[in-house]
Every structure is written in C-alpha cells, then in structure tokens.
Coordinates of C-alpha atoms and ligand atoms in Angstrom, one line a residue:
M8 CA 0.0 0.0 0.0
S9 CA 1.3 3.4 -0.9
L10 CA 1.2 6.1 1.8
D11 CA 0.8 8.8 -0.9
P12 CA -2.7 10.1 -1.2
E13 CA -4.7 9.4 -4.4
D14 CA -5.5 13.1 -4.6
W15 CA -2.5 15.3 -4.6
S16 CA -4.6 18.4 -5.4
E17 CA -5.8 18.2 -1.7
V18 CA -2.2 18.2 -0.5
R19 CA -1.3 21.0 -2.8
A20 CA -4.2 23.2 -1.5
L21 CA -3.4 22.5 2.1
G22 CA 0.3 23.1 1.5
H23 CA -0.4 26.5 0.0
R24 CA -2.6 27.4 2.9
M25 CA 0.0 26.3 5.4
L26 CA 2.7 28.3 3.7
D27 CA 0.5 31.4 3.6
D28 CA -0.4 31.0 7.3
M29 CA 3.2 30.5 8.4
I30 CA 4.4 33.5 6.4
D31 CA 1.7 35.6 8.1
W32 CA 2.6 34.1 11.4
V33 CA 6.2 35.4 11.1
A34 CA 5.3 38.7 9.5
D35 CA 2.7 39.4 12.2
A36 CA 4.9 38.4 15.1
R37 CA 5.1 41.8 16.6
A38 CA 1.3 42.0 17.0
R39 CA 1.2 39.1 19.5
P40 CA 2.8 38.5 22.9
V41 CA 6.3 37.2 22.7
W42 CA 5.4 34.1 24.7
R43 CA 2.5 32.4 26.3
H44 CA 2.2 29.6 28.7
M45 CA 0.5 26.5 27.2
P46 CA -2.6 25.6 29.2
D47 CA -2.6 22.3 30.9
A48 CA -5.7 21.2 29.1
L49 CA -4.0 21.6 25.8
R50 CA -0.9 19.7 27.0
A51 CA -3.3 16.9 28.1
E52 CA -4.7 16.8 24.6
L53 CA -1.3 16.1 23.2
R54 CA -0.9 13.0 25.4
A55 CA -2.9 10.6 23.2
P56 CA -2.6 6.9 22.6
L57 CA -0.5 5.7 19.7
P58 CA -2.8 6.3 16.7
A59 CA -3.9 3.0 15.1
T60 CA -5.9 4.7 12.3
G61 CA -5.1 7.7 10.2
T62 CA -6.3 11.3 10.6
P63 CA -7.0 13.5 7.5
L64 CA -4.2 16.1 6.9
P65 CA -6.6 19.1 7.3
A66 CA -7.5 17.9 10.8
L67 CA -3.8 17.4 11.7
Y68 CA -3.1 20.9 10.5
E69 CA -5.9 22.2 12.6
D70 CA -4.4 20.5 15.7
F71 CA -1.0 22.1 14.8
T72 CA -2.5 25.6 14.7
R73 CA -4.5 25.1 17.9
L74 CA -2.1 23.1 20.1
I75 CA 1.4 23.8 18.9
L76 CA 1.8 27.0 17.0
P77 CA 0.6 29.5 19.6
Y78 CA 2.9 28.0 22.2
S79 CA 6.3 28.3 20.5
S80 CA 9.5 29.4 22.2
A81 CA 9.1 32.6 20.1
N82 CA 12.4 32.7 18.3
E83 CA 10.8 34.5 15.4
H84 CA 9.6 37.3 17.7
P85 CA 11.5 40.6 17.8
A86 CA 11.1 40.8 21.6
M87 CA 12.8 37.4 22.1
M88 CA 16.0 38.2 24.0
A89 CA 16.5 35.1 26.0
W90 CA 19.5 32.6 25.9
V91 CA 21.1 32.5 22.4
N92 CA 18.3 32.1 19.9
G93 CA 18.5 33.0 16.3
G94 CA 15.3 34.4 14.6
G95 CA 15.2 32.3 11.5
N96 CA 14.9 33.8 8.0
A97 CA 12.8 33.6 4.9
A98 CA 15.4 31.8 2.7
G99 CA 16.0 29.3 5.5
Y100 CA 12.3 28.6 6.0
L101 CA 11.8 27.9 2.3
A102 CA 14.9 25.8 2.3
E103 CA 13.5 23.7 5.1
L104 CA 10.4 23.1 3.1
L105 CA 12.5 21.9 0.1
A106 CA 14.9 19.8 2.2
G107 CA 11.9 18.2 4.0
I108 CA 10.4 17.0 0.7
F109 CA 13.7 16.3 -0.9
S110 CA 14.4 14.1 2.1
V111 CA 17.9 13.0 1.1
N112 CA 20.3 11.2 3.4
C113 CA 23.5 13.2 3.7
G114 CA 25.5 10.4 5.4
G115 CA 27.3 10.1 2.1
R116 CA 27.1 8.8 -1.5
D117 CA 27.3 10.6 -4.8
H118 CA 24.6 13.3 -5.0
A119 CA 24.3 17.0 -5.1
A120 CA 23.5 17.6 -1.4
I121 CA 26.9 16.4 -0.4
E122 CA 28.5 19.0 -2.7
V123 CA 26.3 21.7 -1.1
E124 CA 27.5 20.8 2.3
R125 CA 31.1 20.8 1.1
Q126 CA 30.5 24.3 -0.3
V127 CA 29.0 25.5 3.0
I128 CA 32.0 24.1 4.9
A129 CA 34.4 25.9 2.5
W130 CA 32.4 29.2 3.0
A131 CA 32.4 28.7 6.8
A132 CA 36.2 28.4 6.8
E133 CA 36.4 31.5 4.5
M134 CA 34.2 33.4 6.9
V135 CA 36.6 33.1 9.8
G136 CA 39.8 33.2 7.7
M137 CA 40.8 29.5 8.1
P138 CA 42.7 28.2 5.1
A139 CA 41.2 26.7 1.9
G140 CA 41.1 22.9 2.4
T141 CA 39.8 23.1 6.0
G142 CA 37.4 20.3 6.6
G143 CA 34.3 20.1 8.6
L144 CA 30.8 19.0 9.1
L145 CA 27.3 20.4 9.8
V146 CA 25.9 19.0 13.0
T147 CA 23.0 19.7 15.4
G148 CA 24.7 22.5 17.2
S149 CA 27.8 23.7 19.0
S150 CA 27.4 21.2 21.7
M151 CA 28.0 18.4 19.1
A152 CA 30.6 20.5 17.2
N153 CA 32.6 21.0 20.4
M154 CA 32.2 17.3 21.2
I155 CA 33.6 16.3 17.8
A156 CA 36.5 18.7 18.2
V157 CA 37.4 17.2 21.6
L158 CA 37.4 13.7 20.0
V159 CA 39.6 14.9 17.2
A160 CA 42.0 16.5 19.6
R161 CA 42.0 13.4 21.7
R162 CA 42.8 11.2 18.7
A163 CA 45.5 13.6 17.7
A164 CA 47.1 13.4 21.1
L165 CA 46.9 9.6 21.7
G166 CA 47.0 8.2 18.2
E167 CA 45.0 5.4 16.6
R168 CA 45.1 3.2 19.6
V169 CA 42.6 5.4 21.5
R170 CA 40.0 4.3 19.1
S171 CA 40.3 0.6 19.8
E172 CA 41.7 0.6 23.3
G173 CA 40.4 3.7 24.9
L174 CA 42.3 6.1 27.1
Q175 CA 44.3 3.4 29.0
G176 CA 44.7 5.8 31.9
A177 CA 46.3 8.6 29.9
P178 CA 46.2 11.6 32.2
L179 CA 45.0 14.1 29.6
V180 CA 44.1 17.6 30.7
A181 CA 42.4 20.4 28.8
Y182 CA 41.9 24.1 29.5
A183 CA 39.2 26.6 28.9
S184 CA 38.2 29.8 30.7
A185 CA 35.9 29.8 33.7
G186 CA 33.4 31.4 31.4
A187 CA 33.4 28.5 28.9
H188 CA 30.1 26.9 28.0
G189 CA 28.9 23.9 29.9
C190 CA 29.1 21.7 26.8
I191 CA 32.9 21.8 27.0
P192 CA 33.1 19.8 30.3
R193 CA 30.3 17.7 29.0
A194 CA 32.3 16.9 25.9
L195 CA 35.2 15.8 28.1
D196 CA 32.9 13.7 30.1
M197 CA 31.5 12.0 27.0
A198 CA 35.0 11.6 25.6
G199 CA 35.8 9.4 28.6
L200 CA 38.2 12.0 30.2
G201 CA 35.8 13.1 32.9
T202 CA 34.9 16.7 33.6
G203 CA 37.8 16.8 36.1
A204 CA 40.2 16.8 33.1
L205 CA 39.1 20.3 32.3
H206 CA 41.1 22.9 34.1
A207 CA 39.1 26.2 34.3
I208 CA 41.4 29.2 33.8
P209 CA 40.3 32.3 35.7
V210 CA 39.0 35.3 33.9
G211 CA 39.7 38.9 34.5
A212 CA 37.2 41.8 35.1
D213 CA 36.7 41.7 31.4
H214 CA 35.5 38.1 31.6
R215 CA 38.3 37.0 29.3
M216 CA 40.7 34.1 30.0
D217 CA 43.8 35.1 32.0
V218 CA 46.3 33.8 29.5
G219 CA 49.2 34.2 31.9
A220 CA 47.3 31.8 34.2
L221 CA 46.8 29.4 31.3
R222 CA 50.6 29.2 30.8
L223 CA 51.2 28.6 34.5
A224 CA 48.5 25.9 34.6
I225 CA 50.1 24.0 31.6
D226 CA 53.5 24.1 33.2
A227 CA 52.2 23.0 36.6
D228 CA 50.3 20.1 35.0
R229 CA 53.3 19.0 33.0
A230 CA 55.4 19.1 36.2
A231 CA 52.8 16.9 37.9
G232 CA 53.0 14.3 35.2
R233 CA 49.7 15.1 33.5
V234 CA 49.4 15.4 29.7
P235 CA 48.0 18.8 28.5
F236 CA 46.5 18.2 25.1
L237 CA 43.8 20.9 24.4
V238 CA 43.1 24.5 25.0
V239 CA 39.7 25.9 24.2
G240 CA 39.3 29.6 23.5
T241 CA 35.8 31.1 23.6
A242 CA 34.7 33.6 21.0
G243 CA 31.6 35.0 22.8
T244 CA 30.9 33.5 26.2
V245 CA 27.3 32.6 26.8
D246 CA 26.9 34.7 29.8
T247 CA 28.4 38.0 28.8
G248 CA 29.7 37.7 25.2
A249 CA 33.3 38.1 26.2
V250 CA 35.8 37.1 23.6
D251 CA 39.1 35.5 24.8
D252 CA 42.4 36.8 23.5
L253 CA 42.5 34.2 20.8
A254 CA 45.8 35.3 19.3
A255 CA 47.5 35.0 22.7
I256 CA 45.9 31.6 23.3
A257 CA 47.0 30.5 19.8
D258 CA 50.6 31.5 20.8
V259 CA 50.5 29.5 24.0
A260 CA 49.0 26.5 22.1
A261 CA 51.7 26.7 19.5
C262 CA 54.6 26.9 21.9
T263 CA 53.2 24.2 24.3
R264 CA 52.1 22.0 21.3
L265 CA 48.4 21.9 22.4
W266 CA 45.5 21.5 20.1
F267 CA 43.9 25.0 19.8
H268 CA 40.1 24.8 19.6
V269 CA 37.8 27.8 19.5
D270 CA 34.2 27.6 20.7
G271 CA 32.7 30.4 18.6
A272 CA 29.1 29.2 19.0
F273 CA 27.7 32.6 18.2
G274 CA 30.7 34.9 18.3
A275 CA 32.4 33.4 15.3
T276 CA 29.6 35.0 13.1
A277 CA 31.0 38.4 14.2
A278 CA 33.9 37.7 11.8
L279 CA 31.6 38.8 9.0
S280 CA 31.5 42.3 10.3
P281 CA 34.6 44.5 9.5
R282 CA 33.8 46.4 12.7
F283 CA 33.9 43.4 15.0
R284 CA 36.3 41.1 13.1
P285 CA 39.4 42.5 14.9
L286 CA 38.0 41.2 18.2
L287 CA 38.3 37.7 16.9
A288 CA 42.0 38.0 15.8
G289 CA 43.6 34.6 16.1
I290 CA 40.4 32.6 15.3
E291 CA 41.9 31.8 11.9
R292 CA 44.8 30.0 13.7
A293 CA 42.4 27.4 15.3
D294 CA 43.0 23.7 14.8
S295 CA 39.3 23.4 15.1
L296 CA 36.3 25.7 15.5
A297 CA 32.7 25.1 16.7
F298 CA 30.0 27.5 15.8
D299 CA 26.3 27.7 14.8
F300 CA 24.5 29.0 11.8
H301 CA 21.3 28.8 13.8
K302 CA 22.3 31.5 16.2
W303 CA 23.5 34.9 14.9
A304 CA 23.4 33.8 11.3
Q305 CA 19.6 33.3 11.6
V306 CA 19.4 29.9 9.9
P307 CA 16.4 27.9 11.2
Y308 CA 17.2 25.3 13.8
D309 CA 19.3 23.2 13.8
A310 CA 22.5 24.1 12.0
G311 CA 25.8 23.7 13.9
C312 CA 29.2 23.5 12.3
V313 CA 32.6 22.1 13.2
L314 CA 35.7 23.0 11.2
V315 CA 39.0 21.1 11.4
R316 CA 42.0 22.7 9.8
D317 CA 43.6 19.4 8.8
P318 CA 40.7 17.3 7.5
S319 CA 42.7 14.1 7.7
R320 CA 42.6 14.5 11.5
Q321 CA 38.8 14.3 11.4
L322 CA 38.8 11.3 9.2
D323 CA 41.4 9.6 11.5
T324 CA 39.0 10.1 14.3
F325 CA 35.8 8.8 12.8
A326 CA 36.4 6.8 9.6
Q327 CA 35.1 3.3 9.8
S328 CA 34.9 0.6 7.1
L329 CA 31.7 -1.4 6.9
A330 CA 31.1 -3.8 4.1
Y331 CA 27.7 -2.5 3.2
L332 CA 28.9 1.1 3.1
T333 CA 32.0 0.6 0.9
Q334 CA 32.9 3.7 -1.1
E335 CA 33.3 2.7 -4.7
P336 CA 35.2 4.4 -7.5
R337 CA 32.0 4.9 -9.5
G338 CA 28.2 4.7 -9.1
L339 CA 26.0 6.1 -6.4
A340 CA 28.4 4.7 -3.8
G341 CA 31.2 7.0 -5.0
N342 CA 32.3 10.5 -4.0
P343 CA 34.5 10.0 -0.9
P344 CA 35.0 11.1 1.8
W345 CA 31.5 10.7 3.1
P346 CA 30.2 12.9 6.0
R347 CA 29.5 9.7 8.0
D348 CA 33.3 9.3 8.2
L349 CA 33.7 12.8 9.7
G350 CA 31.4 12.5 12.7
P351 CA 29.2 10.1 14.7
D352 CA 26.1 10.2 12.6
L353 CA 25.4 7.9 9.7
S354 CA 22.0 9.1 8.5
R355 CA 21.8 12.9 8.3
G356 CA 19.3 15.3 6.9
F357 CA 20.1 18.1 4.3
R358 CA 21.0 20.8 6.8
A359 CA 23.3 22.4 4.3
L360 CA 20.5 23.6 2.1
K361 CA 19.1 26.1 4.6
V362 CA 22.7 27.4 5.3
W363 CA 23.5 27.6 1.6
M364 CA 20.3 29.4 0.8
T365 CA 20.7 31.8 3.7
L366 CA 24.2 32.7 2.8
R367 CA 23.3 33.2 -0.9
A368 CA 20.1 35.1 -0.1
Y369 CA 21.7 37.7 2.2
G370 CA 25.4 37.4 1.5
T371 CA 28.1 38.1 4.0
E372 CA 27.2 41.8 3.9
G373 CA 23.6 41.2 4.9
L374 CA 24.7 39.0 7.8
A375 CA 27.3 41.5 8.9
R376 CA 24.4 44.0 9.2
V377 CA 22.6 41.6 11.4
V378 CA 25.7 41.3 13.6
E379 CA 26.1 45.0 13.8
N380 CA 22.4 45.6 14.5
G381 CA 22.7 43.2 17.5
C382 CA 25.9 44.9 18.8
D383 CA 24.4 48.4 18.3
L384 CA 21.2 47.4 20.1
A385 CA 23.3 46.0 23.0
R386 CA 25.2 49.3 23.3
Y387 CA 21.9 51.2 23.2
L388 CA 20.5 49.0 25.9
A389 CA 23.6 49.4 28.0
A390 CA 23.4 53.2 27.7
R391 CA 19.7 53.1 28.7
V392 CA 20.7 51.0 31.8
R393 CA 23.5 53.4 32.7
D394 CA 21.1 56.4 32.4
T395 CA 18.3 54.8 34.4
P396 CA 18.4 55.2 38.2
G397 CA 17.8 51.9 39.9
L398 CA 19.4 49.8 37.1
E399 CA 23.0 48.7 37.0
L400 CA 25.2 47.1 34.4
L401 CA 26.8 43.9 35.6
A402 CA 29.3 43.2 32.8
P403 CA 31.0 45.0 30.0
V404 CA 29.3 44.7 26.6
T405 CA 31.5 43.2 24.0
L406 CA 29.1 41.9 21.4
N407 CA 25.3 41.7 21.7
I408 CA 24.7 40.5 25.3
V409 CA 23.8 42.9 28.1
C410 CA 23.7 41.7 31.7
F411 CA 22.2 44.1 34.2
R412 CA 19.8 44.2 37.1
V413 CA 17.4 46.2 39.1
C414 CA 19.6 47.2 42.1
S415 CA 17.1 48.7 44.5
G416 CA 13.6 48.2 45.9
A417 CA 14.0 44.8 47.7
A418 CA 16.2 43.2 50.3
D419 CA 16.6 40.1 48.1
L420 CA 17.7 41.5 44.8
D421 CA 18.3 38.1 43.3
A422 CA 14.8 37.0 43.9
L423 CA 13.4 40.3 42.7
N424 CA 15.3 40.1 39.4
R425 CA 14.3 36.5 38.8
E426 CA 10.7 37.4 39.4
L427 CA 10.9 40.3 37.2
V428 CA 12.2 38.3 34.2
A429 CA 9.4 35.7 34.7
D430 CA 6.8 38.6 34.9
L431 CA 8.2 40.1 31.7
Q432 CA 8.0 36.8 29.9
E433 CA 4.4 36.2 31.1
S434 CA 3.3 39.7 30.2
G435 CA 4.4 39.0 26.7
V436 CA 6.2 42.3 26.4
A437 CA 9.8 41.0 26.2
A438 CA 11.6 37.7 26.9
P439 CA 15.1 38.2 28.4
S440 CA 16.6 35.4 30.5
T441 CA 18.7 35.3 33.6
T442 CA 22.2 34.4 34.6
V443 CA 24.5 34.9 37.5
I444 CA 27.4 37.4 37.2
D445 CA 29.9 37.7 40.1
G446 CA 27.3 36.1 42.4
K447 CA 24.5 38.4 41.4
V448 CA 21.4 37.3 39.5
A449 CA 21.4 39.3 36.2
I450 CA 18.7 40.1 33.7
R451 CA 20.4 38.9 30.5
A452 CA 19.3 40.4 27.2
A453 CA 20.8 38.8 24.1
L454 CA 20.1 40.7 21.0
F455 CA 20.3 38.0 18.3
N456 CA 17.0 38.5 16.5
H457 CA 17.5 40.4 13.2
R458 CA 13.9 41.8 13.6
T459 CA 14.7 43.5 16.9
T460 CA 14.8 47.3 17.0
T461 CA 15.4 50.0 19.5
A462 CA 11.6 50.1 20.1
D463 CA 11.8 46.6 21.4
V464 CA 14.7 47.6 23.7
D465 CA 12.7 50.6 24.9
A466 CA 9.7 48.2 25.6
L467 CA 12.0 46.0 27.7
I468 CA 13.2 48.9 29.8
Q469 CA 9.6 50.2 30.1
G470 CA 8.4 46.8 31.2
I471 CA 11.1 46.6 33.9
L472 CA 10.3 50.0 35.2
A473 CA 6.6 49.4 35.2
S474 CA 6.8 46.2 37.2
Ligands
PLP28 C1 29.4 29.8 23.8 C2 28.5 28.7 23.5 N1 29.0 27.4 23.3 C3 28.2 26.4 23.0 C4 26.9 26.5 23.0 C5 26.0 25.3 22.8 O1 25.4 25.5 21.5 P1 24.2 24.6 21.0 O2 23.0 25.1 21.8 O3 24.0 25.0 19.6 O4 24.5 23.2 21.2 C6 26.3 27.7 23.3 C7 24.8 27.9 23.3 O5 24.3 28.9 23.6 C8 27.1 28.9 23.5 O6 26.6 30.1 23.8

C-alpha cells in the first residue's frame, strides 16, 4: 500500500494554505505577545494513545495551529532576547520546506546535497579566515561540534590506539576559561576523560581568560606528570559575550604543542563584520572551531558546524569501514570522503541547504548588518541602563549581550530580578533570561534576532520600570 494520497490536489491546496499561514505568522509576530504559557488542558490533549488509524491532513493541521503554533518558544519574535536564539529567516524557512520534501540522506554517496555541504564548509572556513582545504561537518549545534573537536584533539594526542583501546589511563588535561560553555566539560565527560580533566582558567574583570594563568597551569600540570592536550578559547561567552584573546591563546598553544580549539558558537559570526572582526583576531589559527549557523546567522534550527584545519585528523577520528557502506570508484556509492566518516552520525538530513540558501540570499554583507544591529542594540540598551536610576550594568558589553539588574527596591535583589524576568515573559512584552554574574542574578538580554529594533529595547526597559 502506498502512503501517498490518491488526490495530490488536496495536499497542494493544504500546502499552499500552510505556507501562507506560516508566512503571516512570522510577518505578524510583533502583534502578539512574545510568549504564552501553554494551558494544561492543551498539554493533556497532546498526550494521546499511539494512533492506530489515520487522521486526515486538514485535521492534523488544525491541531497544529491550535495546540502547537501559539505556544512556541518565540524565536521569530523581535522581543525574544533570552538565551542564544536566532530568529530564522525567509530563505531558511523555504529551504527547510525543500529539504523536507527532498528528504535525502547526507551520510554520504554521490549526490548534489553532499556537494552543497562541502561548499558550505568551505564558506564557513572563509568566513573566519581558516585556510582553503579546511574540513568540517554540519551538525546539530555547537554542543555536538565541540564534542567532535574534543574527540579529534583526543585522537591527535593519543594516536590510533585510543579508538580501539580507549584512554588506557592517559592523564590528559584540557583548558578553557571559567566562562566557557557547559558543553565543554560535558564533551570531556562524553570523551571518557571526565569533567575533572578540564582545568578552568580564571577570567579577569573583562570576563576573558587570563592567558598568563593558562601558561602557568600548563607548566604545573606537566610538572605533575599530567598530559595537557587541548586549549579551548571562547569567542563569545554565553553569559556576557566576552571574547578571549584568541591570538594570545594560539601563541600559547603553538609553543606548548596543544590543540587549539575555539568555541565560537555565536561569536564566530561576528567575523563577518569588518567592525567586529578585529575582536576575533587569532580565530583563523584554530586547529578546530565550533559554531552555529542557527544563532546569529539566523538559519532555522538546527545548524551547527565544526571546522577542522587538517581534514585528515577528522577522518582519522571517525572513519570506519563497513562492508555494506564501501565507497566505490563509481556509481551512487562514490564521492568520498563521506560525511559519515567525519562524525558520529550515519543518517543525516540536508541541513546544508538552509545554510547555503541563507548565505546566498543575504550574502556576508547582509549577515554582517545583522551582527552590527545586535551589537548596536546592545550598546543602546547598556546606555539606557546606565542612564536609568535603579538599574545597574553587571558586565562589560563586548558583542550583543547585556547583563544588568534592578539594584534597589527589595532586600533580596536576586529574587526580585528573577521574578521580574518571569513577569516580563508572562506579560508577553519581552523575553530576556537570567544568569549569574559575580554572584548576582542578572537580567540577560541577548540581541540576536534580526527583527529586533530600539523600540523593542525601549519596551524591555519600560516593562522593567513598570513592574
Ligand atoms: C558559547 C557557547 N558554546 C556552546 C553552546 C552550545 O550550542 P548549541 O546550543 O548549539 O548546542 C552555546 C549555546 O548557547 C554557547 O553560547
């Protein structure tokens, strides 16, 4: 029995309607609250038994518009300022539609989608100034990209044997700043090294790694018989957006013979802006880089990327021969190397299409304007915070993240600021998130969405003052 309907005209009509509705939904985002809580009764409706019989597509779409669409996490909304969420973009939305129907498996083989991904990887390297011939892979996000980089660095340090025999007690240690993202210790955990193998290097008042302390830590570990193998620089820490001195870290890595990895989850995108590119000096010297297209580059979720300067290192880490997946000199099984030999996934969707279409639709100049808009808005917000009695800035603004708080009006300012953020989210006016800076709960506004304007920043301040 075929799962295709007899009557494609019904699918066509519904498809047109869905596309129209979804375009309106994004275009009209500003007219609705940034977020709303999903009522329990609707959540209960989603908890249904495994369906034994089919439901007509129009009824399914009706359920989507009623149960799912209104209760999104609001990435499309200009008042979305929480965590690190890109806003999506028109070219990316359409690419997702095409990729969904195209439904190719990008684990490998000889077809055009593989070439598109290779092109995207070459463009990614060019974006950050890594050399032609740099290898890489599109993945779910920077958590996976950082994980892959740690595994490549581990294989480079320990050789082929680590793949068959494991760590064998090798006392490997890695370094990252105290402001590094939690996915770095998690990657060490998953790589079998344990989170204890990550030595957190203190940061200064600017929230950047103290590179002198890094040097001392490497020497101390070597003297104690441990084996330093990896240093991770962060281009844009998640809390404050601080950018480590990547050139200085690259120098230390070079003279201590460590693998130099950069976590540029969102900050690497700033390389597209001539104004902010100098902040990232040294990123082009990375042995590997993790970053996301789904954050500041506005590609719809998910679209992470890992780059590895020497592509043979990545193959050495993941390539595996399986009889049924032999790569042949010709035919559909040709076109090596296959992405499945560059990372842990065998079956993979066509993520590259939405990246390729986004980069082509807006060009690097368009995306540079998005970066600069976010950074300008952050400076505008910081200035409003400085000018408003009762508000205080908690960290310097480097890129597009502003950490501040209400600093009077309650004995427990941490509780006050947490409540305030929840109130703002529930009011639908703006959705910042929270973090903790130097022991103080901060309101954290991350200006990633390309639709956000100064009016949205004003509404945020207004909402805070009104509550
Ligand atoms: C600096 C940094 N690294 C890594 C990550 C993890 O990225 P992802 O959520 O794409 O896995 C984030 C997420 O915000 C981040 O900001």
